[in-house]
Amino acid sequence: MSNPLPSPEAERVESQPDAKPEILSYPARSADLGGGMTVVRALPLRQHRLVGPWCFFDHFGPLQFGERKAMDVAPHPHIGLQTVSWLFEGEVLHNDSLGFQGMARPGELNLMTAGKGITHSEETPPRNSGRIHGLQLWVALPEAERRREPGFDHYKSLPLLEPGGGRVQVFMGELDGTRSGTRAFSPLVGADLNLGSNGKLRLPMNPAWEHALVVIEGEIDLEGTQLAPGALHYLGTRRSGLELSSKASAHAVLIGGAPFGEAVIIWWNFVARTADEIRQAREAWEARRHFGEVKAYQGERLNAPPFTVRPIASH
Ligand code: MN
């Protein structure tokens, strides 16, 4: 997707290398995109946090729709990140300027590595289930990789674990020795967690990593704390495991990774290190340079919103 809640100024975010193993719950921002589609943004936060290399977390839907196209995000550019399209219901068709096409479906991942620059579109395909519900996540690329050649990968099959009382699918990185096998450039985890009624889930974790949970549906208890939906629950580092439970069935997503070690600048669909890089990327897009065209998309591309270069607050 294109960032549906762009800010006129760049946001600076970073990891916490030695965050306490506490539970910090941050309310998400939400916006109505029209046509009944809502998006709830859990990252970036005003508190400037990355979670490992994860820098963006948007949750859209659920939505049931009729004849019209529920999602139609015209061609737009990205730099410095990977887009992770993970669906709970429905279908989203990706096309990009390299000529790749991929259909995201529940349990199948679309992963685009933007590197030095790529353009893509994402839309509801003509034949669809009439429902859409899912996530758009971004992973920041580390300094040594962020200018790499762009690419796109589609994964049809991802590891599914069934520890007692739950179902876990690892879609990025690794969890307790189970590897997703998806392309990654930093140590990280992205996992879909489902608990049944009176479900319990014990997950061993890497204590050097930081983690966060977003509850998609239902209520989940973590160490006596109820984790409400519609918030990012930041868990810090130094945890060797998580024990989750739920009375009724519940669904959450776990993200985490090694503290990223680099402060990142985010604006619109760009992840960079300086405001000047953002300005240059915006100018290249507006001048139709560098990013290429999505030949498979019928229609106009998106224009970049205005960008205000201001000193970026550190903290
Ligand atoms: Mn996009």
PDB file of C-alpha atoms and ligand atoms in Angstrom:
ATOM      1  CA  MET A   1       0.000   0.000   0.000  1.00  0.00           C
ATOM      2  CA  SER A   2       0.878   3.637  -0.195  1.00  0.00           C
ATOM      3  CA  ASN A   3       1.069   5.275   3.216  1.00  0.00           C
ATOM      4  CA  PRO A   4      -2.577   6.268   3.742  1.00  0.00           C
ATOM      5  CA  LEU A   5      -1.851   8.677   6.629  1.00  0.00           C
ATOM      6  CA  PRO A   6       1.149  10.672   5.401  1.00  0.00           C
ATOM      7  CA  SER A   7       2.620  13.330   7.622  1.00  0.00           C
ATOM      8  CA  PRO A   8       4.011  16.556   6.086  1.00  0.00           C
ATOM      9  CA  GLU A   9       7.197  16.100   8.083  1.00  0.00           C
ATOM     10  CA  ALA A  10       9.595  13.201   8.340  1.00  0.00           C
ATOM     11  CA  GLU A  11       9.435  11.030  11.457  1.00  0.00           C
ATOM     12  CA  ARG A  12      12.592   9.766  13.140  1.00  0.00           C
ATOM     13  CA  VAL A  13      12.421   6.386  14.855  1.00  0.00           C
ATOM     14  CA  GLU A  14      14.905   4.056  16.534  1.00  0.00           C
ATOM     15  CA  SER A  15      15.220   0.822  18.464  1.00  0.00           C
ATOM     16  CA  GLN A  16      15.769   0.527  22.205  1.00  0.00           C
ATOM     17  CA  PRO A  17      18.862  -1.643  22.710  1.00  0.00           C
ATOM     18  CA  ASP A  18      18.257  -2.174  26.419  1.00  0.00           C
ATOM     19  CA  ALA A  19      14.532  -1.706  26.962  1.00  0.00           C
ATOM     20  CA  LYS A  20      13.167  -3.201  30.173  1.00  0.00           C
ATOM     21  CA  PRO A  21      10.957  -6.289  29.832  1.00  0.00           C
ATOM     22  CA  GLU A  22       7.810  -4.298  30.627  1.00  0.00           C
ATOM     23  CA  ILE A  23       4.503  -3.944  28.804  1.00  0.00           C
ATOM     24  CA  LEU A  24       3.985  -0.484  27.332  1.00  0.00           C
ATOM     25  CA  SER A  25       0.676  -0.128  25.536  1.00  0.00           C
ATOM     26  CA  TYR A  26       0.392   2.626  22.955  1.00  0.00           C
ATOM     27  CA  PRO A  27      -2.947   3.507  21.377  1.00  0.00           C
ATOM     28  CA  ALA A  28      -3.018   3.256  17.587  1.00  0.00           C
ATOM     29  CA  ARG A  29      -4.135   6.026  15.228  1.00  0.00           C
ATOM     30  CA  SER A  30      -6.991   5.182  12.922  1.00  0.00           C
ATOM     31  CA  ALA A  31      -8.386   6.712   9.758  1.00  0.00           C
ATOM     32  CA  ASP A  32     -11.363   6.102   7.526  1.00  0.00           C
ATOM     33  CA  LEU A  33     -10.130   5.635   3.958  1.00  0.00           C
ATOM     34  CA  GLY A  34     -13.664   5.896   2.533  1.00  0.00           C
ATOM     35  CA  GLY A  35     -15.940   3.158   1.202  1.00  0.00           C
ATOM     36  CA  GLY A  36     -16.042   1.545   4.625  1.00  0.00           C
ATOM     37  CA  MET A  37     -12.300   0.828   4.700  1.00  0.00           C
ATOM     38  CA  THR A  38     -10.553   1.776   7.913  1.00  0.00           C
ATOM     39  CA  VAL A  39      -6.874   1.592   8.679  1.00  0.00           C
ATOM     40  CA  VAL A  40      -5.383   1.382  12.150  1.00  0.00           C
ATOM     41  CA  ARG A  41      -1.750   2.413  12.482  1.00  0.00           C
ATOM     42  CA  ALA A  42       0.289   0.864  15.287  1.00  0.00           C
ATOM     43  CA  LEU A  43       3.720   2.036  13.987  1.00  0.00           C
ATOM     44  CA  PRO A  44       5.351   4.494  13.707  1.00  0.00           C
ATOM     45  CA  LEU A  45       4.462   5.805  17.136  1.00  0.00           C
ATOM     46  CA  ARG A  46       4.875   9.351  18.379  1.00  0.00           C
ATOM     47  CA  GLN A  47       7.284   7.808  20.906  1.00  0.00           C
ATOM     48  CA  HIS A  48       9.689   7.196  18.013  1.00  0.00           C
ATOM     49  CA  ARG A  49      10.063   3.477  18.464  1.00  0.00           C
ATOM     50  CA  LEU A  50      11.189   0.873  16.021  1.00  0.00           C
ATOM     51  CA  VAL A  51      10.598  -2.730  17.064  1.00  0.00           C
ATOM     52  CA  GLY A  52      13.763  -4.420  15.828  1.00  0.00           C
ATOM     53  CA  PRO A  53      13.805  -3.404  12.128  1.00  0.00           C
ATOM     54  CA  TRP A  54       9.979  -3.076  11.983  1.00  0.00           C
ATOM     55  CA  CYS A  55       9.079   0.555  11.293  1.00  0.00           C
ATOM     56  CA  PHE A  56       5.483   0.532  10.028  1.00  0.00           C
ATOM     57  CA  PHE A  57       2.377  -1.446  11.009  1.00  0.00           C
ATOM     58  CA  ASP A  58      -0.994  -0.746   9.376  1.00  0.00           C
ATOM     59  CA  HIS A  59      -4.039  -2.957   9.930  1.00  0.00           C
ATOM     60  CA  PHE A  60      -6.869  -2.573   7.401  1.00  0.00           C
ATOM     61  CA  GLY A  61     -10.397  -3.979   7.366  1.00  0.00           C
ATOM     62  CA  PRO A  62     -12.159  -6.287   7.937  1.00  0.00           C
ATOM     63  CA  LEU A  63     -14.447  -5.185   5.135  1.00  0.00           C
ATOM     64  CA  GLN A  64     -17.069  -6.941   3.081  1.00  0.00           C
ATOM     65  CA  PHE A  65     -17.644  -5.278  -0.278  1.00  0.00           C
ATOM     66  CA  GLY A  66     -19.803  -5.719  -3.371  1.00  0.00           C
ATOM     67  CA  GLU A  67     -19.003  -4.907  -6.987  1.00  0.00           C
ATOM     68  CA  ARG A  68     -16.478  -2.164  -6.392  1.00  0.00           C
ATOM     69  CA  LYS A  69     -12.774  -2.560  -5.854  1.00  0.00           C
ATOM     70  CA  ALA A  70     -12.084  -2.486  -2.125  1.00  0.00           C
ATOM     71  CA  MET A  71      -8.383  -1.773  -2.617  1.00  0.00           C
ATOM     72  CA  ASP A  72      -6.995   0.213  -5.516  1.00  0.00           C
ATOM     73  CA  VAL A  73      -3.634   1.720  -4.635  1.00  0.00           C
ATOM     74  CA  ALA A  74      -2.178   3.210  -7.823  1.00  0.00           C
ATOM     75  CA  PRO A  75       1.564   3.020  -8.592  1.00  0.00           C
ATOM     76  CA  HIS A  76       3.719   4.679  -5.937  1.00  0.00           C
ATOM     77  CA  PRO A  77       7.420   4.473  -5.028  1.00  0.00           C
ATOM     78  CA  HIS A  78       9.346   3.005  -2.100  1.00  0.00           C
ATOM     79  CA  ILE A  79      12.987   3.190  -0.978  1.00  0.00           C
ATOM     80  CA  GLY A  80      15.004   1.724   1.890  1.00  0.00           C
ATOM     81  CA  LEU A  81      12.488  -0.872   3.124  1.00  0.00           C
ATOM     82  CA  GLN A  82      10.694  -4.142   2.540  1.00  0.00           C
ATOM     83  CA  THR A  83       6.889  -4.143   2.306  1.00  0.00           C
ATOM     84  CA  VAL A  84       5.293  -7.170   3.969  1.00  0.00           C
ATOM     85  CA  SER A  85       1.712  -7.796   2.804  1.00  0.00           C
ATOM     86  CA  TRP A  86       0.011 -10.304   5.089  1.00  0.00           C
ATOM     87  CA  LEU A  87      -3.697 -11.010   4.721  1.00  0.00           C
ATOM     88  CA  PHE A  88      -6.226 -12.581   7.081  1.00  0.00           C
ATOM     89  CA  GLU A  89      -9.023 -12.538   4.480  1.00  0.00           C
ATOM     90  CA  GLY A  90      -9.314 -11.753   0.787  1.00  0.00           C
ATOM     91  CA  GLU A  91      -6.824 -11.079  -1.995  1.00  0.00           C
ATOM     92  CA  VAL A  92      -4.501  -8.252  -3.041  1.00  0.00           C
ATOM     93  CA  LEU A  93      -2.760  -8.242  -6.421  1.00  0.00           C
ATOM     94  CA  HIS A  94       0.721  -6.693  -6.567  1.00  0.00           C
ATOM     95  CA  ASN A  95       2.338  -5.428  -9.790  1.00  0.00           C
ATOM     96  CA  ASP A  96       5.658  -3.600  -9.918  1.00  0.00           C
ATOM     97  CA  SER A  97       8.064  -1.734 -12.168  1.00  0.00           C
ATOM     98  CA  LEU A  98      10.271  -4.829 -12.530  1.00  0.00           C
ATOM     99  CA  GLY A  99       7.328  -6.710 -14.071  1.00  0.00           C
ATOM    100  CA  PHE A 100       6.662  -8.980 -11.083  1.00  0.00           C
ATOM    101  CA  GLN A 101       3.094  -9.904 -10.221  1.00  0.00           C
ATOM    102  CA  GLY A 102       1.976 -11.628  -7.034  1.00  0.00           C
ATOM    103  CA  MET A 103      -1.352 -12.375  -5.371  1.00  0.00           C
ATOM    104  CA  ALA A 104      -1.359 -12.078  -1.588  1.00  0.00           C
ATOM    105  CA  ARG A 105      -3.867 -14.403   0.081  1.00  0.00           C
ATOM    106  CA  PRO A 106      -4.290 -15.603   3.666  1.00  0.00           C
ATOM    107  CA  GLY A 107      -1.229 -17.665   4.523  1.00  0.00           C
ATOM    108  CA  GLU A 108       0.681 -16.485   1.420  1.00  0.00           C
ATOM    109  CA  LEU A 109       3.115 -13.596   1.687  1.00  0.00           C
ATOM    110  CA  ASN A 110       3.925 -10.810  -0.752  1.00  0.00           C
ATOM    111  CA  LEU A 111       7.351  -9.401   0.140  1.00  0.00           C
ATOM    112  CA  MET A 112       8.807  -6.527  -1.830  1.00  0.00           C
ATOM    113  CA  THR A 113      12.376  -5.400  -1.238  1.00  0.00           C
ATOM    114  CA  ALA A 114      12.484  -1.767  -2.341  1.00  0.00           C
ATOM    115  CA  GLY A 115      16.224  -1.216  -1.846  1.00  0.00           C
ATOM    116  CA  LYS A 116      17.325   1.761  -3.951  1.00  0.00           C
ATOM    117  CA  GLY A 117      13.863   2.206  -5.458  1.00  0.00           C
ATOM    118  CA  ILE A 118      10.847   0.470  -6.974  1.00  0.00           C
ATOM    119  CA  THR A 119       7.254   1.341  -7.923  1.00  0.00           C
ATOM    120  CA  HIS A 120       4.266  -0.896  -7.269  1.00  0.00           C
ATOM    121  CA  SER A 121       0.487  -0.988  -7.270  1.00  0.00           C
ATOM    122  CA  GLU A 122      -1.801  -3.054  -5.045  1.00  0.00           C
ATOM    123  CA  GLU A 123      -5.414  -3.739  -5.919  1.00  0.00           C
ATOM    124  CA  THR A 124      -8.327  -6.068  -5.411  1.00  0.00           C
ATOM    125  CA  PRO A 125      -8.304  -8.491  -8.365  1.00  0.00           C
ATOM    126  CA  PRO A 126     -11.409  -8.783 -10.620  1.00  0.00           C
ATOM    127  CA  ARG A 127     -12.162 -12.257  -9.219  1.00  0.00           C
ATOM    128  CA  ASN A 128     -12.282 -11.938  -5.470  1.00  0.00           C
ATOM    129  CA  SER A 129     -13.955 -13.198  -2.320  1.00  0.00           C
ATOM    130  CA  GLY A 130     -15.662  -9.872  -1.545  1.00  0.00           C
ATOM    131  CA  ARG A 131     -13.731  -9.561   1.702  1.00  0.00           C
ATOM    132  CA  ILE A 132     -10.512  -7.919   2.743  1.00  0.00           C
ATOM    133  CA  HIS A 133      -8.636  -7.859   6.044  1.00  0.00           C
ATOM    134  CA  GLY A 134      -4.909  -7.706   6.585  1.00  0.00           C
ATOM    135  CA  LEU A 135      -1.678  -5.961   7.384  1.00  0.00           C
ATOM    136  CA  GLN A 136       0.827  -3.821   5.591  1.00  0.00           C
ATOM    137  CA  LEU A 137       4.126  -3.873   7.457  1.00  0.00           C
ATOM    138  CA  TRP A 138       7.475  -2.350   6.639  1.00  0.00           C
ATOM    139  CA  VAL A 139      10.918  -3.544   7.603  1.00  0.00           C
ATOM    140  CA  ALA A 140      13.728  -0.963   7.478  1.00  0.00           C
ATOM    141  CA  LEU A 141      16.779  -2.147   5.530  1.00  0.00           C
ATOM    142  CA  PRO A 142      20.124  -1.756   7.321  1.00  0.00           C
ATOM    143  CA  GLU A 143      22.751   0.667   6.008  1.00  0.00           C
ATOM    144  CA  ALA A 144      24.697  -1.992   4.085  1.00  0.00           C
ATOM    145  CA  GLU A 145      21.566  -3.196   2.250  1.00  0.00           C
ATOM    146  CA  ARG A 146      19.320  -0.200   1.825  1.00  0.00           C
ATOM    147  CA  ARG A 147      20.640   0.757  -1.624  1.00  0.00           C
ATOM    148  CA  ARG A 148      20.528  -2.785  -2.992  1.00  0.00           C
ATOM    149  CA  GLU A 149      18.748  -3.720  -6.223  1.00  0.00           C
ATOM    150  CA  PRO A 150      14.983  -4.020  -5.725  1.00  0.00           C
ATOM    151  CA  GLY A 151      13.141  -7.337  -5.893  1.00  0.00           C
ATOM    152  CA  PHE A 152       9.861  -9.111  -5.194  1.00  0.00           C
ATOM    153  CA  ASP A 153       9.127 -12.507  -3.652  1.00  0.00           C
ATOM    154  CA  HIS A 154       5.888 -14.391  -3.181  1.00  0.00           C
ATOM    155  CA  TYR A 155       5.741 -17.235  -0.641  1.00  0.00           C
ATOM    156  CA  LYS A 156       2.979 -19.812  -0.938  1.00  0.00           C
ATOM    157  CA  SER A 157       3.962 -21.934   1.991  1.00  0.00           C
ATOM    158  CA  LEU A 158       5.107 -20.745   5.405  1.00  0.00           C
ATOM    159  CA  PRO A 159       5.825 -22.785   8.524  1.00  0.00           C
ATOM    160  CA  LEU A 160       2.864 -23.466  10.754  1.00  0.00           C
ATOM    161  CA  LEU A 161       3.398 -24.528  14.375  1.00  0.00           C
ATOM    162  CA  GLU A 162       0.719 -25.953  16.597  1.00  0.00           C
ATOM    163  CA  PRO A 163       1.916 -25.694  20.163  1.00  0.00           C
ATOM    164  CA  GLY A 164      -0.758 -26.739  22.687  1.00  0.00           C
ATOM    165  CA  GLY A 165      -3.811 -24.493  22.467  1.00  0.00           C
ATOM    166  CA  GLY A 166      -2.674 -22.341  19.583  1.00  0.00           C
ATOM    167  CA  ARG A 167      -1.574 -22.011  16.009  1.00  0.00           C
ATOM    168  CA  VAL A 168       1.458 -19.961  14.987  1.00  0.00           C
ATOM    169  CA  GLN A 169       2.542 -19.076  11.472  1.00  0.00           C
ATOM    170  CA  VAL A 170       5.987 -17.544  11.037  1.00  0.00           C
ATOM    171  CA  PHE A 171       5.929 -15.197   8.030  1.00  0.00           C
ATOM    172  CA  MET A 172       9.207 -13.313   8.559  1.00  0.00           C
ATOM    173  CA  GLY A 173      12.453 -14.319  10.211  1.00  0.00           C
ATOM    174  CA  GLU A 174      12.423 -16.998  12.869  1.00  0.00           C
ATOM    175  CA  LEU A 175      10.678 -17.983  16.065  1.00  0.00           C
ATOM    176  CA  ASP A 176      12.095 -20.590  18.434  1.00  0.00           C
ATOM    177  CA  GLY A 177      14.269 -22.118  15.726  1.00  0.00           C
ATOM    178  CA  THR A 178      11.493 -22.232  13.119  1.00  0.00           C
ATOM    179  CA  ARG A 179      12.534 -20.226  10.091  1.00  0.00           C
ATOM    180  CA  SER A 180      10.092 -18.646   7.673  1.00  0.00           C
ATOM    181  CA  GLY A 181      12.636 -18.834   4.863  1.00  0.00           C
ATOM    182  CA  THR A 182      11.515 -15.419   3.611  1.00  0.00           C
ATOM    183  CA  ARG A 183      14.070 -12.848   2.428  1.00  0.00           C
ATOM    184  CA  ALA A 184      15.394 -10.747   5.306  1.00  0.00           C
ATOM    185  CA  PHE A 185      18.406  -8.546   5.989  1.00  0.00           C
ATOM    186  CA  SER A 186      18.278  -8.235   9.799  1.00  0.00           C
ATOM    187  CA  PRO A 187      17.547 -10.711  12.604  1.00  0.00           C
ATOM    188  CA  LEU A 188      13.773 -10.502  13.082  1.00  0.00           C
ATOM    189  CA  VAL A 189      10.467 -12.255  13.631  1.00  0.00           C
ATOM    190  CA  GLY A 190       6.978 -11.691  12.271  1.00  0.00           C
ATOM    191  CA  ALA A 191       4.418 -14.283  13.377  1.00  0.00           C
ATOM    192  CA  ASP A 192       0.668 -14.723  13.285  1.00  0.00           C
ATOM    193  CA  LEU A 193      -0.718 -16.094  16.581  1.00  0.00           C
ATOM    194  CA  ASN A 194      -4.107 -17.747  16.953  1.00  0.00           C
ATOM    195  CA  LEU A 195      -5.490 -18.940  20.265  1.00  0.00           C
ATOM    196  CA  GLY A 196      -8.581 -21.116  20.665  1.00  0.00           C
ATOM    197  CA  SER A 197     -11.079 -20.649  23.481  1.00  0.00           C
ATOM    198  CA  ASN A 198      -9.317 -21.208  26.790  1.00  0.00           C
ATOM    199  CA  GLY A 199      -6.182 -21.196  24.656  1.00  0.00           C
ATOM    200  CA  LYS A 200      -2.659 -20.963  26.002  1.00  0.00           C
ATOM    201  CA  LEU A 201       0.438 -20.247  23.999  1.00  0.00           C
ATOM    202  CA  ARG A 202       4.006 -20.470  25.286  1.00  0.00           C
ATOM    203  CA  LEU A 203       6.588 -18.960  22.982  1.00  0.00           C
ATOM    204  CA  PRO A 204      10.313 -19.057  23.702  1.00  0.00           C
ATOM    205  CA  MET A 205      11.923 -15.768  22.691  1.00  0.00           C
ATOM    206  CA  ASN A 206      15.355 -14.381  22.053  1.00  0.00           C
ATOM    207  CA  PRO A 207      16.148 -12.206  25.111  1.00  0.00           C
ATOM    208  CA  ALA A 208      18.495  -9.966  23.093  1.00  0.00           C
ATOM    209  CA  TRP A 209      15.618  -8.912  20.834  1.00  0.00           C
ATOM    210  CA  GLU A 210      12.826  -6.408  21.400  1.00  0.00           C
ATOM    211  CA  HIS A 211       9.241  -7.461  20.664  1.00  0.00           C
ATOM    212  CA  ALA A 212       5.716  -6.101  20.389  1.00  0.00           C
ATOM    213  CA  LEU A 213       2.248  -7.601  20.096  1.00  0.00           C
ATOM    214  CA  VAL A 214      -0.756  -6.229  18.271  1.00  0.00           C
ATOM    215  CA  VAL A 215      -4.059  -7.913  19.043  1.00  0.00           C
ATOM    216  CA  ILE A 216      -6.144  -8.224  15.891  1.00  0.00           C
ATOM    217  CA  GLU A 217      -9.224  -9.815  17.420  1.00  0.00           C
ATOM    218  CA  GLY A 218     -10.352 -10.883  20.886  1.00  0.00           C
ATOM    219  CA  GLU A 219      -8.614 -10.317  24.206  1.00  0.00           C
ATOM    220  CA  ILE A 220      -5.330 -11.822  25.213  1.00  0.00           C
ATOM    221  CA  ASP A 221      -3.818 -12.061  28.672  1.00  0.00           C
ATOM    222  CA  LEU A 222      -0.065 -11.689  29.075  1.00  0.00           C
ATOM    223  CA  GLU A 223       1.237 -12.211  32.603  1.00  0.00           C
ATOM    224  CA  GLY A 224      -1.986 -10.899  34.150  1.00  0.00           C
ATOM    225  CA  THR A 225      -2.296  -7.927  31.791  1.00  0.00           C
ATOM    226  CA  GLN A 226      -5.193  -7.831  29.336  1.00  0.00           C
ATOM    227  CA  LEU A 227      -3.892  -6.787  25.941  1.00  0.00           C
ATOM    228  CA  ALA A 228      -6.640  -4.861  24.227  1.00  0.00           C
ATOM    229  CA  PRO A 229      -7.070  -4.767  20.451  1.00  0.00           C
ATOM    230  CA  GLY A 230      -6.241  -1.472  18.748  1.00  0.00           C
ATOM    231  CA  ALA A 231      -2.928  -0.826  20.490  1.00  0.00           C
ATOM    232  CA  LEU A 232       0.714  -1.714  20.105  1.00  0.00           C
ATOM    233  CA  HIS A 233       1.915  -3.548  23.199  1.00  0.00           C
ATOM    234  CA  TYR A 234       5.671  -3.032  23.356  1.00  0.00           C
ATOM    235  CA  LEU A 235       7.373  -5.753  25.395  1.00  0.00           C
ATOM    236  CA  GLY A 236      10.970  -4.508  25.583  1.00  0.00           C
ATOM    237  CA  THR A 237      14.006  -6.792  25.510  1.00  0.00           C
ATOM    238  CA  ARG A 238      15.312  -9.402  27.986  1.00  0.00           C
ATOM    239  CA  ARG A 239      12.372 -11.788  27.731  1.00  0.00           C
ATOM    240  CA  SER A 240      13.139 -15.461  27.336  1.00  0.00           C
ATOM    241  CA  GLY A 241       9.518 -16.342  26.664  1.00  0.00           C
ATOM    242  CA  LEU A 242       5.919 -15.231  26.469  1.00  0.00           C
ATOM    243  CA  GLU A 243       2.912 -16.938  27.961  1.00  0.00           C
ATOM    244  CA  LEU A 244      -0.339 -15.834  26.384  1.00  0.00           C
ATOM    245  CA  SER A 245      -3.825 -16.996  27.221  1.00  0.00           C
ATOM    246  CA  SER A 246      -7.344 -16.177  26.118  1.00  0.00           C
ATOM    247  CA  LYS A 247     -10.838 -17.088  27.296  1.00  0.00           C
ATOM    248  CA  ALA A 248     -12.396 -16.858  23.841  1.00  0.00           C
ATOM    249  CA  SER A 249     -10.595 -17.359  20.550  1.00  0.00           C
ATOM    250  CA  ALA A 250      -8.167 -14.556  19.800  1.00  0.00           C
ATOM    251  CA  HIS A 251      -5.737 -13.468  17.119  1.00  0.00           C
ATOM    252  CA  ALA A 252      -2.565 -11.390  17.437  1.00  0.00           C
ATOM    253  CA  VAL A 253       0.603 -10.600  15.534  1.00  0.00           C
ATOM    254  CA  LEU A 254       4.060 -10.687  17.085  1.00  0.00           C
ATOM    255  CA  ILE A 255       6.858  -8.556  15.660  1.00  0.00           C
ATOM    256  CA  GLY A 256      10.394  -8.263  16.939  1.00  0.00           C
ATOM    257  CA  GLY A 257      14.053  -8.405  16.208  1.00  0.00           C
ATOM    258  CA  ALA A 258      17.520  -7.372  17.224  1.00  0.00           C
ATOM    259  CA  PRO A 259      17.531  -3.674  18.184  1.00  0.00           C
ATOM    260  CA  PHE A 260      18.185  -1.994  14.840  1.00  0.00           C
ATOM    261  CA  GLY A 261      21.063   0.232  15.906  1.00  0.00           C
ATOM    262  CA  GLU A 262      20.334   2.937  13.338  1.00  0.00           C
ATOM    263  CA  ALA A 263      17.897   5.821  13.600  1.00  0.00           C
ATOM    264  CA  VAL A 264      15.573   5.831  10.611  1.00  0.00           C
ATOM    265  CA  ILE A 265      13.710   8.666   8.902  1.00  0.00           C
ATOM    266  CA  ILE A 266      10.255   7.851   7.531  1.00  0.00           C
ATOM    267  CA  TRP A 267       8.230  10.025   5.218  1.00  0.00           C
ATOM    268  CA  TRP A 268       5.350   8.931   2.942  1.00  0.00           C
ATOM    269  CA  ASN A 269       6.620   5.692   1.348  1.00  0.00           C
ATOM    270  CA  PHE A 270      10.304   6.315   1.918  1.00  0.00           C
ATOM    271  CA  VAL A 271      12.670   5.080   4.630  1.00  0.00           C
ATOM    272  CA  ALA A 272      16.006   6.870   4.715  1.00  0.00           C
ATOM    273  CA  ARG A 273      18.553   8.398   7.075  1.00  0.00           C
ATOM    274  CA  THR A 274      18.350  12.111   6.216  1.00  0.00           C
ATOM    275  CA  ALA A 275      15.658  14.565   5.177  1.00  0.00           C
ATOM    276  CA  ASP A 276      17.766  15.362   2.121  1.00  0.00           C
ATOM    277  CA  GLU A 277      17.510  11.776   0.870  1.00  0.00           C
ATOM    278  CA  ILE A 278      13.737  11.988   1.281  1.00  0.00           C
ATOM    279  CA  ARG A 279      13.620  15.253  -0.663  1.00  0.00           C
ATOM    280  CA  GLN A 280      15.717  13.748  -3.484  1.00  0.00           C
ATOM    281  CA  ALA A 281      13.536  10.638  -3.683  1.00  0.00           C
ATOM    282  CA  ARG A 282      10.402  12.792  -3.795  1.00  0.00           C
ATOM    283  CA  GLU A 283      11.859  14.964  -6.560  1.00  0.00           C
ATOM    284  CA  ALA A 284      12.878  11.910  -8.604  1.00  0.00           C
ATOM    285  CA  TRP A 285       9.342  10.502  -8.316  1.00  0.00           C
ATOM    286  CA  GLU A 286       7.699  13.777  -9.281  1.00  0.00           C
ATOM    287  CA  ALA A 287      10.104  14.139 -12.265  1.00  0.00           C
ATOM    288  CA  ARG A 288       9.361  10.521 -13.333  1.00  0.00           C
ATOM    289  CA  ARG A 289      13.002   9.584 -12.885  1.00  0.00           C
ATOM    290  CA  HIS A 290      14.582   6.524 -11.262  1.00  0.00           C
ATOM    291  CA  PHE A 291      11.560   4.515 -10.079  1.00  0.00           C
ATOM    292  CA  GLY A 292      10.176   3.031 -13.301  1.00  0.00           C
ATOM    293  CA  GLU A 293       6.578   2.419 -14.362  1.00  0.00           C
ATOM    294  CA  VAL A 294       4.062  -0.297 -13.490  1.00  0.00           C
ATOM    295  CA  LYS A 295       2.984  -1.369 -16.971  1.00  0.00           C
ATOM    296  CA  ALA A 296       0.378  -3.838 -15.689  1.00  0.00           C
ATOM    297  CA  TYR A 297      -1.663  -1.158 -13.868  1.00  0.00           C
ATOM    298  CA  GLN A 298      -4.557   0.546 -15.681  1.00  0.00           C
ATOM    299  CA  GLY A 299      -4.671   4.158 -14.589  1.00  0.00           C
ATOM    300  CA  GLU A 300      -2.690   7.076 -13.254  1.00  0.00           C
ATOM    301  CA  ARG A 301       0.049   6.815 -10.664  1.00  0.00           C
ATOM    302  CA  LEU A 302      -0.058   8.590  -7.278  1.00  0.00           C
ATOM    303  CA  ASN A 303       1.474  12.010  -6.745  1.00  0.00           C
ATOM    304  CA  ALA A 304       3.717  12.589  -3.754  1.00  0.00           C
ATOM    305  CA  PRO A 305       2.192  14.732  -1.001  1.00  0.00           C
ATOM    306  CA  PRO A 306       3.955  17.989  -0.055  1.00  0.00           C
ATOM    307  CA  PHE A 307       7.082  17.533   2.027  1.00  0.00           C
ATOM    308  CA  THR A 308       8.151  20.094   4.601  1.00  0.00           C
ATOM    309  CA  VAL A 309      11.844  19.981   5.411  1.00  0.00           C
ATOM    310  CA  ARG A 310      12.155  20.881   9.059  1.00  0.00           C
ATOM    311  CA  PRO A 311      14.812  20.003  11.597  1.00  0.00           C
ATOM    312  CA  ILE A 312      13.959  16.476  12.687  1.00  0.00           C
ATOM    313  CA  ALA A 313      13.558  16.209  16.446  1.00  0.00           C
ATOM    314  CA  SER A 314      15.833  13.760  18.162  1.00  0.00           C
ATOM    315  CA  HIS A 315      15.134  12.801  21.748  1.00  0.00           C
TER     316      HIS A 315
HETATM  317 MN    MN B   1       3.373   0.357  -1.246  1.00  0.00          MN
END
